[in-house]
């Protein structure tokens, strides 16, 4: 019989899981007990990850009694199992948030680099703001507003306090070039939404609870938690589609984790998704499967689309995409035959020449 104190000595000595099992201990249970012991003296704070629109729930554990003027320090971050969005899971960005907090390269104060110098010098906020107020008008006067650029990162966009200041700052810099993570990954989707629906953020998302047939292109919900869909337990909902007799198809150059929750994986050559979709649309229109129904009054230009893709047949698209013509026709027909269907495209569709 091993006492609790002896157990911790054994664990600290590097005994493997197999040795613990031989003594009657389950390694997983032992790890949970150690974890609870380590976190027993910490303060638990629930929050959300600021890195993307999913806003996964996280639990932060910190040491330090503020009532005794001891600075609190976060020692551990993990997914919140009670949060309905991520149910305890985190992507690599969320899992690495503690590394970001503790990083020696993290910028915590204003720094200034003089012209021609390679050295960054820490300055006060008053100095930094004063320098901006002094130099900004001079730069605009000499080079015009095209010389200005603003970058808005995800932690800013997903922070209520910081995001509230952006609509005030940006108009004051009228004409400045504006950049964000969206300019790297999803701006094509914003442009298309503006052209099709009248607003850059009118991005349609599938209603997974009422979808019978789902095609996923350029997205990997197993890693992103269903970016932009803002739904809880997205993989569980993919499984639910299949459980009620529906179908999930993943179109992706590589076999992602989402394929494990799908009925079919269709490999495709990178950068040819638009050609595949055009060929599928060609089948829908050519075979009379495109019926706008009650949406007819909300649509315009369907005949122009027909003319534009008339020559993009499945046979023509098969070579460049790597998807055979029979599969392309089946994908289109299955989509049209489903009681309710949706096509979900994400960043993989945007970060290519014809995004």
Short mmCIF file of C-alpha atoms in Angstrom, two decimals:
data_model
loop_
_atom_site.label_atom_id
_atom_site.label_comp_id
_atom_site.label_asym_id
_atom_site.label_seq_id
_atom_site.Cartn_x
_atom_site.Cartn_y
_atom_site.Cartn_z
CA UNK A 1 0.00 0.00 0.00
CA UNK A 2 1.41 3.38 -1.08
CA UNK A 3 0.59 6.50 0.87
CA UNK A 4 -0.27 9.81 -0.78
CA UNK A 5 3.18 11.21 0.11
CA UNK A 6 4.90 8.15 -1.34
CA UNK A 7 2.81 8.42 -4.50
CA UNK A 8 3.97 11.99 -5.15
CA UNK A 9 7.59 10.92 -4.59
CA UNK A 10 7.14 8.15 -7.15
CA UNK A 11 5.50 10.51 -9.63
CA UNK A 12 8.23 13.12 -9.14
CA UNK A 13 10.83 10.45 -9.70
CA UNK A 14 9.54 9.93 -13.24
CA UNK A 15 7.77 6.58 -12.91
CA UNK A 16 5.94 5.77 -16.15
CA UNK A 17 2.24 5.16 -16.55
CA UNK A 18 2.80 1.43 -16.94
CA UNK A 19 4.47 1.23 -13.53
CA UNK A 20 1.60 3.10 -11.92
CA UNK A 21 -0.86 0.74 -13.58
CA UNK A 22 1.03 -2.26 -12.18
CA UNK A 23 0.54 -0.84 -8.69
CA UNK A 24 -3.20 -0.54 -9.23
CA UNK A 25 -3.26 3.12 -10.27
CA UNK A 26 -4.96 4.36 -13.47
CA UNK A 27 -2.60 6.96 -15.03
CA UNK A 28 -5.47 9.23 -16.07
CA UNK A 29 -6.96 9.22 -12.59
CA UNK A 30 -3.54 9.87 -11.07
CA UNK A 31 -2.97 12.82 -13.41
CA UNK A 32 -6.33 14.29 -12.46
CA UNK A 33 -5.48 14.00 -8.78
CA UNK A 34 -2.12 15.74 -9.30
CA UNK A 35 -3.80 18.48 -11.32
CA UNK A 36 -6.34 19.12 -8.58
CA UNK A 37 -3.53 19.28 -6.01
CA UNK A 38 -1.57 21.81 -8.07
CA UNK A 39 -4.56 24.09 -8.66
CA UNK A 40 -6.03 23.89 -5.15
CA UNK A 41 -4.44 27.18 -4.03
CA UNK A 42 -5.20 29.14 -7.18
CA UNK A 43 -7.92 31.64 -8.04
CA UNK A 44 -10.15 30.46 -10.88
CA UNK A 45 -11.37 33.04 -13.41
CA UNK A 46 -13.60 32.30 -16.39
CA UNK A 47 -13.18 34.30 -19.58
CA UNK A 48 -13.19 33.96 -23.37
CA UNK A 49 -10.35 33.59 -25.84
CA UNK A 50 -9.81 36.82 -27.83
CA UNK A 51 -8.20 35.31 -30.91
CA UNK A 52 -11.21 34.76 -33.20
CA UNK A 53 -14.95 35.18 -33.57
CA UNK A 54 -15.75 31.84 -31.95
CA UNK A 55 -14.83 33.24 -28.50
CA UNK A 56 -14.16 29.89 -26.82
CA UNK A 57 -14.53 29.73 -23.06
CA UNK A 58 -11.32 29.50 -21.02
CA UNK A 59 -10.49 29.07 -17.35
CA UNK A 60 -7.48 30.96 -16.01
CA UNK A 61 -5.78 29.92 -12.77
CA UNK A 62 -3.72 32.52 -10.94
CA UNK A 63 -1.63 32.71 -7.76
CA UNK A 64 -1.36 35.77 -5.55
CA UNK A 65 -3.57 37.27 -2.85
CA UNK A 66 -4.55 40.74 -4.04
CA UNK A 67 -5.85 41.62 -0.58
CA UNK A 68 -2.26 41.38 0.64
CA UNK A 69 -0.90 43.48 -2.23
CA UNK A 70 0.58 40.43 -3.92
CA UNK A 71 0.53 40.73 -7.68
CA UNK A 72 -1.61 37.99 -9.19
CA UNK A 73 0.09 35.80 -11.80
CA UNK A 74 -1.63 33.41 -14.22
CA UNK A 75 -0.02 29.97 -14.03
CA UNK A 76 -2.39 27.82 -16.08
CA UNK A 77 -5.03 28.25 -18.84
CA UNK A 78 -7.39 25.57 -20.13
CA UNK A 79 -10.65 25.22 -22.01
CA UNK A 80 -13.87 25.66 -20.02
CA UNK A 81 -15.81 22.36 -20.08
CA UNK A 82 -18.98 24.19 -19.02
CA UNK A 83 -18.87 26.62 -21.95
CA UNK A 84 -21.40 25.50 -24.58
CA UNK A 85 -19.31 26.82 -27.47
CA UNK A 86 -16.14 24.76 -27.09
CA UNK A 87 -16.97 22.35 -24.23
CA UNK A 88 -13.40 22.44 -22.91
CA UNK A 89 -11.55 22.17 -26.21
CA UNK A 90 -9.11 24.80 -27.50
CA UNK A 91 -7.31 25.27 -30.79
CA UNK A 92 -3.50 25.73 -30.74
CA UNK A 93 -3.90 29.52 -30.49
CA UNK A 94 -6.13 29.31 -27.44
CA UNK A 95 -4.00 26.60 -25.87
CA UNK A 96 -0.93 28.82 -26.27
CA UNK A 97 -2.43 31.94 -24.70
CA UNK A 98 -0.31 31.49 -21.55
CA UNK A 99 2.85 31.49 -23.68
CA UNK A 100 1.73 34.82 -25.14
CA UNK A 101 1.06 36.26 -21.68
CA UNK A 102 4.47 35.16 -20.39
CA UNK A 103 6.42 35.92 -23.57
CA UNK A 104 9.48 38.15 -22.97
CA UNK A 105 8.73 39.72 -26.38
CA UNK A 106 5.27 40.89 -25.39
CA UNK A 107 4.96 44.66 -25.74
CA UNK A 108 3.58 46.18 -22.53
CA UNK A 109 4.69 49.80 -22.86
CA UNK A 110 5.17 52.36 -25.67
CA UNK A 111 8.53 52.20 -27.38
CA UNK A 112 10.10 54.62 -29.86
CA UNK A 113 12.82 54.07 -32.44
CA UNK A 114 14.56 57.18 -33.67
CA UNK A 115 15.06 57.65 -37.40
CA UNK A 116 18.13 55.75 -38.57
CA UNK A 117 18.46 53.84 -35.30
CA UNK A 118 18.00 50.12 -34.63
CA UNK A 119 17.41 50.66 -30.93
CA UNK A 120 13.95 50.79 -29.36
CA UNK A 121 13.58 53.05 -26.34
CA UNK A 122 10.82 52.77 -23.77
CA UNK A 123 8.89 56.01 -23.23
CA UNK A 124 5.92 57.11 -21.14
CA UNK A 125 2.39 57.23 -22.54
CA UNK A 126 2.47 61.03 -22.43
CA UNK A 127 5.67 61.07 -24.48
CA UNK A 128 4.29 58.58 -26.99
CA UNK A 129 0.98 60.39 -27.49
CA UNK A 130 2.79 63.73 -27.67
CA UNK A 131 5.11 62.43 -30.39
CA UNK A 132 2.14 61.12 -32.41
CA UNK A 133 0.33 64.47 -32.09
CA UNK A 134 3.47 66.27 -33.26
CA UNK A 135 4.52 64.03 -36.14
CA UNK A 136 1.21 62.84 -37.61
CA UNK A 137 0.07 66.19 -39.07
CA UNK A 138 3.54 66.77 -40.50
CA UNK A 139 3.59 63.34 -42.20
CA UNK A 140 0.11 63.89 -43.68
CA UNK A 141 1.11 67.33 -44.88
CA UNK A 142 4.24 66.05 -46.60
CA UNK A 143 3.09 62.69 -47.99
CA UNK A 144 -0.72 62.73 -47.90
CA UNK A 145 -3.06 60.38 -46.08
CA UNK A 146 -1.88 57.42 -48.18
CA UNK A 147 1.17 57.41 -45.92
CA UNK A 148 -1.01 56.30 -42.99
CA UNK A 149 -1.94 52.71 -42.18
CA UNK A 150 -3.97 51.19 -39.36
CA UNK A 151 -3.81 47.53 -38.30
CA UNK A 152 -6.68 46.20 -36.18
CA UNK A 153 -5.87 42.80 -34.67
CA UNK A 154 -8.27 40.15 -33.46
CA UNK A 155 -7.80 40.87 -29.72
CA UNK A 156 -8.89 44.46 -30.47
CA UNK A 157 -11.82 43.50 -32.70
CA UNK A 158 -13.14 41.08 -30.10
CA UNK A 159 -12.72 43.37 -27.10
CA UNK A 160 -15.73 45.55 -26.30
CA UNK A 161 -13.66 48.30 -24.70
CA UNK A 162 -11.04 48.49 -27.45
CA UNK A 163 -13.47 47.98 -30.34
CA UNK A 164 -15.55 50.90 -29.06
CA UNK A 165 -12.62 53.23 -29.81
CA UNK A 166 -12.00 52.07 -33.38
CA UNK A 167 -15.04 53.88 -34.90
CA UNK A 168 -13.74 57.07 -33.28
CA UNK A 169 -10.12 56.73 -34.36
CA UNK A 170 -10.43 55.48 -37.95
CA UNK A 171 -12.68 58.30 -39.30
CA UNK A 172 -10.18 60.80 -37.92
CA UNK A 173 -7.58 59.15 -40.18
CA UNK A 174 -9.74 59.44 -43.28
CA UNK A 175 -8.00 57.93 -46.27
CA UNK A 176 -5.65 55.74 -44.20
CA UNK A 177 -5.03 52.19 -45.36
CA UNK A 178 -6.80 49.80 -42.99
CA UNK A 179 -5.50 46.28 -42.40
CA UNK A 180 -6.64 43.44 -40.16
CA UNK A 181 -6.50 39.63 -40.03
CA UNK A 182 -9.40 39.82 -42.49
CA UNK A 183 -7.19 41.35 -45.17
CA UNK A 184 -5.04 38.24 -44.93
CA UNK A 185 -7.76 35.63 -44.83
CA UNK A 186 -11.40 36.58 -45.55
CA UNK A 187 -11.74 39.85 -47.47
CA UNK A 188 -12.86 38.07 -50.65
CA UNK A 189 -15.83 36.78 -48.65
CA UNK A 190 -16.59 40.31 -47.45
CA UNK A 191 -16.44 41.66 -51.01
CA UNK A 192 -18.76 38.94 -52.32
CA UNK A 193 -21.22 39.53 -49.46
CA UNK A 194 -21.29 43.26 -50.25
CA UNK A 195 -21.93 42.59 -53.94
CA UNK A 196 -24.54 39.87 -53.42
CA UNK A 197 -26.34 40.95 -50.26
CA UNK A 198 -25.57 44.65 -49.93
CA UNK A 199 -23.31 44.56 -46.88
CA UNK A 200 -19.83 43.19 -46.28
CA UNK A 201 -20.88 41.49 -43.04
CA UNK A 202 -24.07 39.92 -44.40
CA UNK A 203 -22.24 36.60 -44.63
CA UNK A 204 -24.70 33.68 -44.76
CA UNK A 205 -24.07 30.85 -42.32
CA UNK A 206 -25.70 27.40 -42.35
CA UNK A 207 -28.45 26.58 -39.87
CA UNK A 208 -26.93 23.26 -38.83
CA UNK A 209 -29.92 22.22 -36.72
CA UNK A 210 -32.14 22.34 -39.82
CA UNK A 211 -29.67 21.24 -42.48
CA UNK A 212 -30.02 17.86 -44.18
CA UNK A 213 -27.10 18.17 -46.58
CA UNK A 214 -23.93 20.15 -45.87
CA UNK A 215 -20.91 20.70 -48.12
CA UNK A 216 -17.82 22.19 -46.45
CA UNK A 217 -15.15 23.79 -48.65
CA UNK A 218 -11.99 25.42 -47.34
CA UNK A 219 -13.09 25.10 -43.72
CA UNK A 220 -12.01 22.85 -40.88
CA UNK A 221 -14.46 23.09 -37.95
CA UNK A 222 -12.50 20.47 -36.03
CA UNK A 223 -9.78 23.12 -35.59
CA UNK A 224 -11.75 26.37 -35.85
CA UNK A 225 -14.89 25.38 -33.89
CA UNK A 226 -16.89 26.51 -36.93
CA UNK A 227 -15.53 29.98 -37.58
CA UNK A 228 -18.30 32.55 -38.22
CA UNK A 229 -21.05 30.00 -37.57
CA UNK A 230 -20.98 30.98 -33.88
CA UNK A 231 -22.58 27.72 -32.83
CA UNK A 232 -21.93 25.50 -29.85
CA UNK A 233 -20.52 21.99 -30.31
CA UNK A 234 -20.17 22.29 -34.08
CA UNK A 235 -18.73 18.78 -34.50
CA UNK A 236 -21.62 17.37 -32.48
CA UNK A 237 -24.01 19.10 -34.85
CA UNK A 238 -22.25 17.62 -37.87
CA UNK A 239 -22.69 14.21 -36.27
CA UNK A 240 -26.36 15.04 -35.63
CA UNK A 241 -26.93 15.78 -39.33
CA UNK A 242 -25.71 12.31 -40.18
CA UNK A 243 -27.60 10.68 -37.30
CA UNK A 244 -30.91 12.00 -38.61
CA UNK A 245 -30.21 10.65 -42.09
CA UNK A 246 -28.51 13.70 -43.60
CA UNK A 247 -25.15 13.95 -45.32
CA UNK A 248 -21.94 15.88 -44.71
CA UNK A 249 -19.30 16.25 -47.43
CA UNK A 250 -15.85 17.83 -46.98
CA UNK A 251 -14.02 19.22 -50.02
CA UNK A 252 -10.39 19.88 -49.09
CA UNK A 253 -6.91 19.21 -50.50
CA UNK A 254 -5.97 17.39 -47.29
CA UNK A 255 -7.78 15.02 -44.98
CA UNK A 256 -8.61 17.22 -41.99
CA UNK A 257 -10.07 16.23 -38.64
CA UNK A 258 -13.49 17.32 -39.88
CA UNK A 259 -13.48 14.39 -42.32
CA UNK A 260 -13.92 12.08 -39.32
CA UNK A 261 -17.35 13.68 -38.84
CA UNK A 262 -18.35 13.52 -42.52
CA UNK A 263 -19.76 10.93 -44.91
CA UNK A 264 -17.41 11.78 -47.74
CA UNK A 265 -14.09 13.48 -48.37
CA UNK A 266 -13.51 14.91 -51.86
CA UNK A 267 -9.82 15.77 -52.39
CA UNK A 268 -9.31 18.79 -54.66
CA UNK A 269 -6.29 20.57 -56.10
CA UNK A 270 -5.53 23.76 -54.14
CA UNK A 271 -6.89 26.94 -55.70
CA UNK A 272 -9.55 25.31 -57.89
CA UNK A 273 -12.60 25.52 -55.60
CA UNK A 274 -14.21 28.27 -57.69
CA UNK A 275 -13.95 26.07 -60.78
CA UNK A 276 -15.60 23.15 -58.95
CA UNK A 277 -18.46 25.36 -57.76
CA UNK A 278 -18.93 26.78 -61.25
CA UNK A 279 -19.15 23.27 -62.69
CA UNK A 280 -21.68 22.27 -60.04
CA UNK A 281 -23.73 25.39 -60.80
CA UNK A 282 -23.54 24.49 -64.49
CA UNK A 283 -25.15 21.12 -63.72
CA UNK A 284 -27.86 22.71 -61.57
CA UNK A 285 -28.81 25.17 -64.32
CA UNK A 286 -28.38 22.79 -67.26
CA UNK A 287 -30.57 20.10 -65.68
CA UNK A 288 -33.24 22.49 -64.46
CA UNK A 289 -32.41 21.91 -60.79
CA UNK A 290 -32.05 25.61 -59.91
CA UNK A 291 -35.42 26.86 -58.69
CA UNK A 292 -35.27 30.12 -56.70
CA UNK A 293 -38.87 29.60 -55.55
CA UNK A 294 -39.97 32.27 -53.10
CA UNK A 295 -36.55 33.90 -53.40
CA UNK A 296 -37.11 34.78 -57.05
CA UNK A 297 -38.09 38.32 -56.11
CA UNK A 298 -34.83 38.73 -54.19
CA UNK A 299 -32.54 37.54 -56.96
CA UNK A 300 -31.26 39.20 -60.10
CA UNK A 301 -28.87 38.13 -62.84
CA UNK A 302 -29.42 34.36 -62.84
CA UNK A 303 -29.38 34.28 -66.64
CA UNK A 304 -26.08 36.16 -66.70
CA UNK A 305 -24.65 33.51 -64.38
CA UNK A 306 -25.93 30.82 -66.75
CA UNK A 307 -24.16 32.48 -69.68
CA UNK A 308 -20.93 33.03 -67.73
CA UNK A 309 -20.54 29.36 -66.73
CA UNK A 310 -22.03 27.74 -69.82
CA UNK A 311 -18.65 26.42 -70.91
CA UNK A 312 -17.52 25.23 -67.47
CA UNK A 313 -18.84 21.68 -67.63
CA UNK A 314 -17.87 18.92 -65.16
CA UNK A 315 -15.75 17.38 -67.91
CA UNK A 316 -13.85 20.61 -68.41
CA UNK A 317 -13.40 21.19 -64.67
CA UNK A 318 -12.35 17.63 -63.92
CA UNK A 319 -8.73 17.98 -65.07
CA UNK A 320 -7.78 21.16 -63.21
CA UNK A 321 -9.65 20.27 -59.99
CA UNK A 322 -8.69 16.60 -59.84
CA UNK A 323 -12.34 15.72 -59.17
CA UNK A 324 -13.86 13.41 -61.79
CA UNK A 325 -16.90 14.60 -63.75
CA UNK A 326 -19.15 11.89 -62.30
CA UNK A 327 -18.44 13.07 -58.76
CA UNK A 328 -19.05 16.71 -59.70
CA UNK A 329 -22.45 15.85 -61.18
CA UNK A 330 -23.36 13.75 -58.15
CA UNK A 331 -22.39 16.53 -55.73
CA UNK A 332 -24.65 18.96 -57.60
CA UNK A 333 -27.58 16.56 -57.88
CA UNK A 334 -27.39 15.48 -54.24
CA UNK A 335 -27.33 19.12 -53.19
CA UNK A 336 -30.47 19.86 -55.22
CA UNK A 337 -32.30 16.74 -54.02
CA UNK A 338 -31.85 17.39 -50.30
CA UNK A 339 -34.86 18.80 -48.39
CA UNK A 340 -32.57 21.49 -46.95
CA UNK A 341 -28.98 22.04 -47.99
CA UNK A 342 -26.14 24.49 -47.39
CA UNK A 343 -22.65 25.13 -48.71
CA UNK A 344 -20.20 26.44 -46.11
CA UNK A 345 -16.98 28.02 -47.35
CA UNK A 346 -14.32 29.57 -45.19
CA UNK A 347 -10.76 30.86 -45.27
CA UNK A 348 -9.46 28.14 -47.58
CA UNK A 349 -11.69 29.56 -50.31
CA UNK A 350 -10.40 33.10 -49.77
CA UNK A 351 -6.64 32.67 -49.62
CA UNK A 352 -6.19 31.79 -53.27
CA UNK A 353 -5.98 33.55 -56.63
CA UNK A 354 -9.70 33.22 -57.37
CA UNK A 355 -10.97 33.51 -53.80
#
